[in-house]
Backbone as numpy.savetxt, mean C-alpha at the origin, in Angstrom:
# Nx Ny Nz CAx CAy CAz Cx Cy Cz
9.10 -8.69 -35.97 9.52 -8.15 -34.68 8.21 -7.29 -34.09
7.71 -7.53 -32.93 6.50 -6.81 -32.31 6.77 -5.29 -32.02
6.05 -4.62 -32.60 5.95 -3.11 -32.32 5.40 -2.70 -31.12
6.21 -2.70 -29.88 5.77 -2.40 -28.77 4.92 -1.16 -28.62
5.35 -0.09 -29.09 4.50 1.00 -29.17 3.16 1.01 -29.79
3.10 0.30 -30.87 1.80 0.13 -31.52 0.99 -0.83 -30.71
1.51 -1.81 -30.13 0.78 -2.78 -29.26 0.29 -2.10 -28.02
1.10 -1.36 -27.26 0.46 -0.67 -26.27 -0.60 0.33 -26.55
-0.47 1.00 -27.66 -1.45 1.96 -28.05 -2.77 1.41 -28.44
-2.60 0.22 -28.84 -4.12 -0.59 -29.18 -4.59 -1.14 -28.12
-4.21 -1.37 -26.75 -4.63 -2.02 -25.74 -5.84 -1.16 -25.18
-7.04 -1.97 -24.94 -8.21 -1.30 -24.50 -8.00 -0.75 -23.07
-8.67 0.41 -22.66 -8.57 0.83 -21.28 -10.17 1.31 -20.96
-10.53 1.25 -19.55 -11.70 1.65 -19.14 -12.88 0.85 -19.70
-12.51 -0.60 -19.92 -13.50 -1.31 -20.30 -14.47 -1.74 -19.13
-15.77 -2.30 -19.68 -16.63 -2.78 -18.58 -17.60 -1.69 -18.09
-18.36 -1.80 -17.13 -19.21 -1.06 -16.55 -18.50 -0.22 -15.37
-18.36 1.18 -15.61 -17.66 1.79 -14.51 -18.63 2.50 -13.81
-18.31 2.69 -12.19 -19.33 3.30 -11.46 -19.25 4.86 -11.65
-20.35 5.62 -11.17 -20.31 6.99 -11.21 -19.78 7.56 -9.96
-19.48 8.94 -10.03 -18.69 9.45 -8.96 -19.21 10.96 -8.75
-19.92 11.21 -7.88 -20.31 12.77 -7.66 -19.77 13.34 -6.65
-18.49 14.27 -6.98 -17.80 14.86 -6.01 -18.50 15.65 -4.93
-19.74 16.10 -5.49 -20.64 17.06 -4.51 -21.16 16.14 -3.46
-21.23 14.91 -3.70 -21.79 13.84 -2.65 -20.87 13.03 -2.00
-20.02 13.84 -1.20 -18.89 13.22 -0.64 -18.52 13.62 0.67
-18.07 12.74 1.66 -17.99 13.15 2.99 -16.73 14.28 3.24
-16.77 14.90 4.60 -15.90 15.74 4.91 -14.45 15.39 5.15
-14.22 13.92 5.14 -12.88 13.50 5.49 -12.70 12.33 4.57
-11.37 12.16 4.08 -10.87 11.04 2.98 -11.05 9.76 3.56
-10.74 9.60 4.81 -10.93 8.01 5.35 -12.48 7.46 4.91
-13.32 8.37 5.24 -14.68 7.80 5.06 -15.11 7.47 3.69
-14.40 8.32 2.55 -14.80 8.11 1.26 -13.90 6.80 1.00
-12.53 6.76 1.32 -11.64 5.73 1.14 -12.44 4.30 1.50
-12.90 4.18 2.57 -13.58 3.18 3.22 -14.75 2.65 2.28
-15.48 3.82 1.79 -16.67 3.49 1.01 -16.17 2.97 -0.14
-14.98 3.42 -0.95 -14.57 2.67 -2.17 -14.00 1.53 -1.96
-13.15 1.18 -0.81 -12.62 -0.05 -0.63 -13.74 -1.11 -0.54
-14.85 -0.77 0.31 -15.85 -1.70 0.48 -16.58 -2.12 -1.01
-16.72 -1.08 -1.80 -17.30 -1.23 -3.05 -16.44 -2.11 -3.94
-15.01 -2.01 -3.83 -14.20 -2.87 -4.60 -14.34 -4.20 -4.19
-14.36 -4.35 -2.89 -14.53 -5.75 -2.25 -15.95 -6.37 -2.79
-16.91 -5.57 -2.73 -18.23 -6.08 -2.99 -18.26 -6.55 -4.57
-17.70 -5.80 -5.40 -17.45 -5.98 -6.83 -16.60 -7.10 -7.21
-15.87 -7.65 -6.10 -14.91 -8.71 -6.32 -13.56 -8.28 -7.06
-13.21 -7.16 -6.83 -12.05 -6.49 -7.41 -10.82 -7.53 -6.77
-9.93 -8.07 -7.51 -8.87 -8.85 -7.13 -8.01 -7.76 -6.12
-7.65 -8.57 -5.13 -6.58 -7.99 -4.20 -6.92 -6.46 -3.96
-8.20 -6.05 -3.59 -8.37 -4.71 -3.38 -7.57 -3.88 -2.20
-6.86 -4.67 -1.56 -6.19 -4.08 -0.21 -4.84 -3.98 -0.82
-4.30 -4.49 -2.05 -2.93 -4.11 -2.41 -2.84 -2.78 -2.88
-1.48 -2.36 -2.55 -1.10 -0.74 -2.77 0.22 -0.71 -3.13
0.60 0.39 -3.99 2.02 0.69 -4.10 2.57 1.64 -3.16
3.74 1.28 -2.30 4.17 2.03 -1.22 5.38 2.72 -1.85
5.54 3.98 -2.04 6.77 4.56 -2.47 7.44 5.44 -1.51
8.78 5.32 -1.44 9.64 5.96 -0.46 10.84 6.47 -1.18
11.73 7.20 -0.40 12.97 7.52 -0.98 13.97 7.52 -0.18
15.32 7.37 -0.60 16.50 7.33 0.43 16.95 8.75 0.71
18.03 8.76 1.56 18.50 9.87 2.06 18.92 10.77 0.95
19.47 10.28 -0.43 19.70 11.27 -1.61 18.33 11.64 -2.20
17.19 11.16 -1.98 16.03 11.47 -2.65 15.73 10.54 -3.87
16.46 9.28 -3.90 16.19 8.48 -5.09 14.90 7.48 -4.53
13.95 7.51 -5.50 12.74 6.75 -5.16 12.79 5.42 -5.13
11.94 4.55 -4.57 11.62 3.32 -4.87 10.39 2.92 -4.53
9.70 1.84 -5.01 8.30 1.51 -4.92 8.09 0.15 -4.90
7.13 -0.48 -4.15 6.80 -1.80 -4.18 5.43 -1.95 -3.84
4.80 -3.14 -4.16 3.47 -3.53 -3.76 3.36 -4.03 -2.27
2.51 -3.51 -1.55 2.20 -4.31 -0.18 0.79 -4.35 0.03
0.45 -4.84 1.16 -0.98 -5.12 1.59 -1.26 -4.01 2.71
-2.55 -3.48 2.62 -3.10 -2.42 3.37 -3.24 -3.31 4.69
-2.84 -2.99 5.99 -2.94 -3.85 7.05 -4.13 -3.35 7.98
-4.41 -1.83 7.87 -5.45 -1.41 8.89 -5.57 0.06 8.22
-6.73 0.64 8.71 -7.14 1.88 8.21 -7.81 2.50 9.61
-7.62 3.93 9.87 -8.25 4.56 10.74 -8.24 6.03 10.72
-8.80 6.91 11.64 -8.73 8.34 11.33 -7.40 8.69 11.33
-6.24 7.99 12.06 -5.12 8.63 12.20 -4.09 8.17 10.72
-4.63 7.17 9.94 -4.19 6.97 8.60 -4.08 5.39 8.21
-3.28 5.22 7.31 -3.24 4.02 6.58 -2.07 3.23 7.09
-2.06 1.92 7.31 -0.97 1.16 8.14 -0.54 0.05 7.08
0.69 -0.08 7.14 1.31 -1.27 6.61 2.43 -1.67 7.24
2.88 -3.11 7.12 3.94 -3.62 7.96 5.21 -3.51 6.94
6.55 -3.58 7.88 7.85 -3.51 7.08 8.87 -4.00 8.07
9.86 -4.66 7.69 11.10 -4.90 8.47 11.81 -3.69 8.73
12.35 -3.47 9.69 13.16 -2.22 9.97 14.42 -2.26 9.27
14.93 -3.58 8.73 16.27 -3.73 7.95 16.13 -3.74 6.75
14.85 -3.80 6.06 14.61 -3.97 4.63 14.82 -2.65 4.00
14.98 -2.57 2.76 14.87 -1.31 1.78 14.12 -0.29 2.15
12.93 -0.72 2.34 11.99 0.34 2.73 11.97 0.70 4.12
12.45 -0.09 5.13 12.61 0.18 6.52 13.70 1.17 6.45
14.90 1.06 5.80 15.94 1.65 5.98 15.62 3.24 5.32
14.94 3.28 4.22 14.46 4.47 3.57 13.50 5.28 4.55
12.71 4.62 5.04 11.90 5.38 6.15 12.42 5.89 7.27
13.67 5.27 7.87 14.29 5.60 8.83 15.15 7.03 8.36
15.56 7.07 7.29 16.23 8.23 6.57 15.28 9.22 6.07
14.16 8.89 5.65 13.07 10.01 5.40 11.74 9.36 5.61
11.24 9.72 6.67 10.02 9.11 7.11 8.75 9.79 6.55
8.62 9.42 5.28 7.59 9.97 4.53 7.18 9.05 3.32
5.93 8.76 3.01 5.71 7.95 2.02 4.36 8.23 1.26
4.27 7.69 -0.01 3.17 7.95 -0.99 2.56 6.41 -1.26
1.20 6.36 -1.06 0.61 5.17 -1.27 -0.46 5.32 -2.55
-0.37 4.32 -3.30 -1.26 4.36 -4.75 -2.09 3.09 -4.62
-3.38 3.19 -4.60 -4.24 2.07 -4.81 -4.99 2.25 -6.15
-4.94 1.19 -7.01 -5.58 1.30 -8.29 -6.59 0.07 -8.53
-7.87 0.32 -8.69 -8.85 -0.77 -8.81 -9.18 -0.72 -10.26
-8.43 -1.39 -11.05 -8.66 -1.45 -12.51 -9.94 -1.52 -13.11
-10.84 -2.78 -12.61 -12.13 -2.83 -13.15 -12.98 -1.60 -12.93
-12.70 -0.87 -12.01 -13.74 0.34 -11.68 -13.15 1.54 -12.07
-11.89 1.62 -12.71 -11.11 2.82 -13.16 -10.93 3.80 -12.12
-10.59 3.32 -10.80 -10.51 4.14 -9.71 -9.03 4.19 -9.23
-8.64 5.37 -8.87 -7.29 5.42 -8.23 -7.46 6.30 -7.08
-6.58 5.85 -5.88 -6.53 6.74 -4.62 -5.06 6.95 -4.43
-4.63 8.20 -4.19 -3.30 8.46 -3.86 -3.26 9.12 -2.36
-2.30 8.62 -1.68 -2.29 8.96 -0.28 -0.80 9.53 0.07
-0.69 10.72 0.77 0.89 11.06 0.77 0.82 11.64 2.27
1.92 11.35 3.05 2.18 11.91 4.21 3.30 11.34 5.11
3.55 12.04 6.23 4.75 11.43 7.00 4.30 10.26 7.50
5.37 9.29 7.97 5.07 7.83 8.50 5.58 7.97 9.94
4.74 7.22 10.79 5.34 6.95 12.12 5.08 5.45 12.29
6.12 5.02 13.28 6.16 3.77 13.63 5.35 3.38 14.83
4.29 2.43 14.58 3.50 2.15 15.84 4.35 1.26 17.04
3.67 1.07 18.01 4.28 0.64 19.25 4.74 -0.95 18.99
5.69 -1.58 19.63 6.17 -2.81 19.73 4.90 -3.85 19.79
3.99 -3.65 20.66 2.78 -4.37 20.87 1.87 -4.42 19.61
1.70 -3.39 18.92 0.90 -3.35 17.73 1.79 -4.02 16.62
3.11 -4.03 16.45 3.81 -4.87 15.54 3.92 -6.36 15.76
4.00 -6.53 17.10 4.01 -8.13 17.64 2.63 -8.64 17.05
1.41 -7.90 17.45 0.14 -8.64 17.06 0.14 -8.64 15.67
0.59 -7.62 14.86 0.48 -7.95 13.22 1.19 -9.11 12.78
2.37 -9.27 13.41 3.31 -10.39 13.00 2.62 -11.67 13.41
2.07 -11.72 14.36 1.33 -13.27 14.98 0.27 -13.45 14.28
-0.50 -12.44 13.77 -1.54 -12.55 12.92 -1.30 -13.24 11.44
-0.11 -13.06 11.12 0.44 -13.57 9.74 0.43 -15.21 9.76
0.22 -15.72 8.71 0.36 -17.11 8.49 1.89 -17.66 8.83
1.79 -19.01 8.94 3.06 -19.71 9.55 4.24 -19.38 8.50
3.88 -19.42 7.12 4.82 -19.46 6.08 5.23 -18.13 5.95
4.44 -17.15 6.06 4.77 -15.59 6.18 5.62 -15.25 7.30
5.21 -15.88 8.39 6.19 -15.62 9.61 7.48 -15.98 9.44
7.75 -17.21 8.98 8.87 -17.92 8.66 9.85 -17.07 7.72
9.22 -16.53 6.58 9.97 -15.77 5.68 10.54 -14.53 6.37
9.48 -13.79 7.13 9.79 -12.75 7.74 10.93 -12.74 8.72
11.00 -14.09 9.35 12.26 -14.19 10.50 13.65 -14.13 9.80
13.70 -14.33 8.50 14.89 -14.30 7.81 15.53 -12.90 8.03
14.79 -11.96 7.86 15.37 -10.60 7.97 16.38 -10.25 6.94
16.40 -10.91 5.77 17.21 -10.57 4.85 16.87 -9.95 3.49
15.77 -9.39 3.53 15.02 -8.85 2.33 15.93 -7.71 1.66
15.96 -8.01 0.40 16.76 -7.04 -0.63 18.23 -7.06 -0.47
18.84 -8.28 0.30 20.12 -8.50 0.43 20.46 -9.71 -0.78
21.70 -9.53 -1.22 21.90 -10.65 -2.39 21.74 -12.02 -1.89
21.33 -12.94 -2.79 21.03 -14.24 -2.63 22.04 -15.31 -3.53
22.52 -16.12 -3.00 23.40 -16.90 -3.79 22.85 -17.86 -4.75
21.53 -18.30 -4.35 20.98 -19.36 -5.02 19.57 -19.84 -4.50
18.55 -20.27 -5.02 17.40 -20.57 -4.64 17.51 -21.80 -3.67
18.47 -22.70 -3.66 18.41 -23.62 -2.69 19.09 -23.07 -1.15
19.63 -22.07 -1.27 19.99 -21.27 -0.07 18.64 -20.67 0.70
17.95 -20.14 -0.22 16.56 -19.58 0.12 15.79 -20.58 0.78
15.49 -21.73 0.12 14.66 -22.60 0.45 15.15 -23.40 1.97
16.47 -23.47 2.16 16.99 -24.12 3.36 16.70 -23.10 4.53
16.93 -21.86 4.18 16.89 -20.79 5.26 15.36 -20.72 5.61
14.39 -20.72 4.72 13.07 -20.78 4.87 12.57 -21.88 5.84
13.15 -23.09 5.48 12.76 -24.38 6.21 13.19 -24.19 7.65
14.53 -23.77 7.79 14.97 -23.59 9.19 14.07 -22.67 10.11
13.80 -21.66 9.45 12.71 -20.59 10.04 11.42 -21.16 10.28
10.87 -22.06 9.56 9.49 -22.70 9.70 9.69 -23.50 10.84
10.70 -24.15 11.10 10.92 -25.03 12.24 10.90 -24.28 13.49
11.64 -23.08 13.55 11.54 -22.28 14.54 9.95 -21.84 15.04
9.39 -21.55 14.10 7.95 -21.15 14.06 7.14 -22.16 14.66
7.35 -23.37 14.25 6.59 -24.52 14.66 6.92 -24.88 16.10
8.27 -24.61 16.64 8.67 -24.84 17.92 8.14 -23.79 18.99
8.02 -22.57 18.43 7.74 -21.28 19.24 6.64 -20.51 18.54
5.55 -20.69 18.47 4.27 -19.90 17.81 4.22 -18.66 18.09
4.87 -18.23 19.38 4.73 -16.79 19.75 5.96 -16.10 19.28
6.90 -16.51 18.48 8.11 -15.95 18.22 7.79 -14.80 17.23
8.35 -13.59 17.47 8.19 -12.31 16.61 9.58 -11.82 16.13
9.48 -11.59 14.81 10.88 -11.30 14.31 11.38 -9.92 14.76
12.57 -9.86 15.08 13.21 -8.61 15.53 12.94 -7.58 14.46
12.85 -6.30 14.73 12.75 -5.49 13.74 11.44 -5.20 12.83
10.33 -6.03 13.07 9.23 -6.32 12.49 8.44 -5.01 13.05
7.92 -4.15 12.10 7.25 -2.97 12.47 5.87 -2.59 11.65
4.86 -1.96 12.30 3.81 -1.31 11.77 3.89 -0.03 11.54
3.85 0.40 10.12 3.75 2.13 9.90 2.59 2.56 9.48
2.41 3.69 9.93 1.13 4.42 9.74 1.59 5.80 8.78
0.86 5.89 7.63 0.95 6.94 6.95 -0.06 7.94 7.27
0.16 9.09 8.00 -0.73 9.79 8.54 -0.77 11.18 7.50
-1.82 10.96 6.61 -2.02 11.63 5.34 -2.01 13.16 5.51
-1.38 13.78 4.53 -1.53 15.24 4.51 -2.48 15.62 3.31
-2.46 14.70 2.22 -3.26 15.04 1.16 -3.78 13.44 0.65
-4.80 13.59 0.14 -5.36 12.28 -0.41 -6.41 12.72 -1.66
-5.83 12.06 -2.70 -6.68 12.23 -4.02 -7.54 11.14 -4.61
-8.69 11.30 -5.02 -9.57 10.32 -5.59 -9.77 10.48 -6.92
-9.60 9.52 -7.77 -9.61 9.69 -9.14 -10.58 8.75 -9.91
-11.53 9.08 -10.55 -12.56 8.21 -11.22 -12.49 8.38 -12.76
-11.89 7.29 -13.39 -11.74 7.61 -14.90 -13.13 7.41 -15.48
-13.16 7.72 -16.87 -14.23 7.86 -17.74 -13.90 7.40 -19.14
-14.73 6.72 -19.82 -14.37 6.36 -21.19 -14.27 7.55 -22.00
-14.97 8.84 -21.80 -15.18 9.74 -22.54 -13.82 10.99 -22.15
-13.00 10.33 -21.32 -12.10 11.14 -20.84 -12.20 12.50 -19.84
-13.58 12.41 -19.45 -13.84 13.34 -18.67 -13.83 12.87 -17.19
-12.65 12.62 -16.76 -12.07 12.02 -15.61 -12.31 13.05 -14.43
-12.74 12.44 -13.19 -12.90 13.42 -11.94 -11.91 13.06 -11.00
-11.31 14.16 -10.55 -10.32 14.25 -9.53 -10.91 15.10 -8.41
-10.71 14.54 -7.14 -11.25 15.27 -5.89 -10.05 14.96 -5.02
-9.53 16.29 -4.35 -8.29 16.06 -3.65 -8.78 16.69 -2.18
-8.39 15.91 -1.15 -8.47 16.36 0.23 -7.22 16.86 0.65
-7.21 18.09 1.31 -6.00 18.56 1.97 -6.15 18.67 3.53
-5.04 18.32 4.22 -4.95 18.51 5.69 -5.15 19.89 5.93
-6.08 20.35 6.62 -6.22 21.80 7.22 -6.46 22.01 8.67
-5.47 22.21 9.35 -5.55 22.30 10.86 -5.91 20.83 11.30
-6.83 20.76 12.22 -7.43 19.47 12.71 -8.42 18.79 11.72
-8.74 19.55 10.53 -9.79 18.90 9.61 -9.13 18.75 8.13
-10.14 18.84 7.29 -9.84 18.76 5.91 -10.36 19.68 5.01
-9.82 20.10 3.99 -10.53 20.95 2.97 -10.59 20.04 1.68
-11.49 20.36 0.88 -11.36 19.49 -0.45 -11.76 20.18 -1.64
-11.26 19.81 -2.89 -11.67 20.52 -3.92 -11.14 19.62 -5.27
-11.67 20.26 -6.47 -11.54 19.36 -7.77 -10.23 19.75 -8.34
-9.63 18.94 -8.82 -8.48 19.12 -9.78 -8.68 18.84 -11.21
-8.09 19.51 -12.34 -8.07 19.23 -13.46 -7.55 17.91 -13.87
-8.28 17.17 -14.77 -7.75 15.72 -14.97 -6.52 15.78 -15.85
């Protein structure tokens, strides 16, 4: 029988050529630094560099997390899409606060974002929905995410019906489709190192600007 503990301990970490990170040579705001790191991940062909873990909590404080795609980024925050009736949508309605985690494994880089969540306008949500591929729009039209499924045949039939609706009306937008913006209160950048001398730089919202400082690894 495989000894999982020993197997996990033997797995390599921080392999490959890792980038350097000088916290003294960083901009005054985290969005600029995040954009630089994201573009570097894209340039180095890190798989799905726009994927992130979105963590929320329900009214009782019980957390849940899932991987989503970053939809946009601006001075006001990080954006992702959600259906209002999904688990994350319901949790955000109860507690409009979220944490995002990006991990670019080949670079040993992690970014953590945390802050309140605001829902963008219906026009922004519609534009996001219509920019999705036809299959993605058909799936989102179901509006049944996280609800019990009786079988895969039922899923396939429902998706096919939704796909036919999309074909008939390409301008159709799913009711309850939203775009959410995390307006960060703090953002942390973590650069791993093979010698375990990891570097952590934290930005904190300070009035209309940001303060930043190092954290112990």
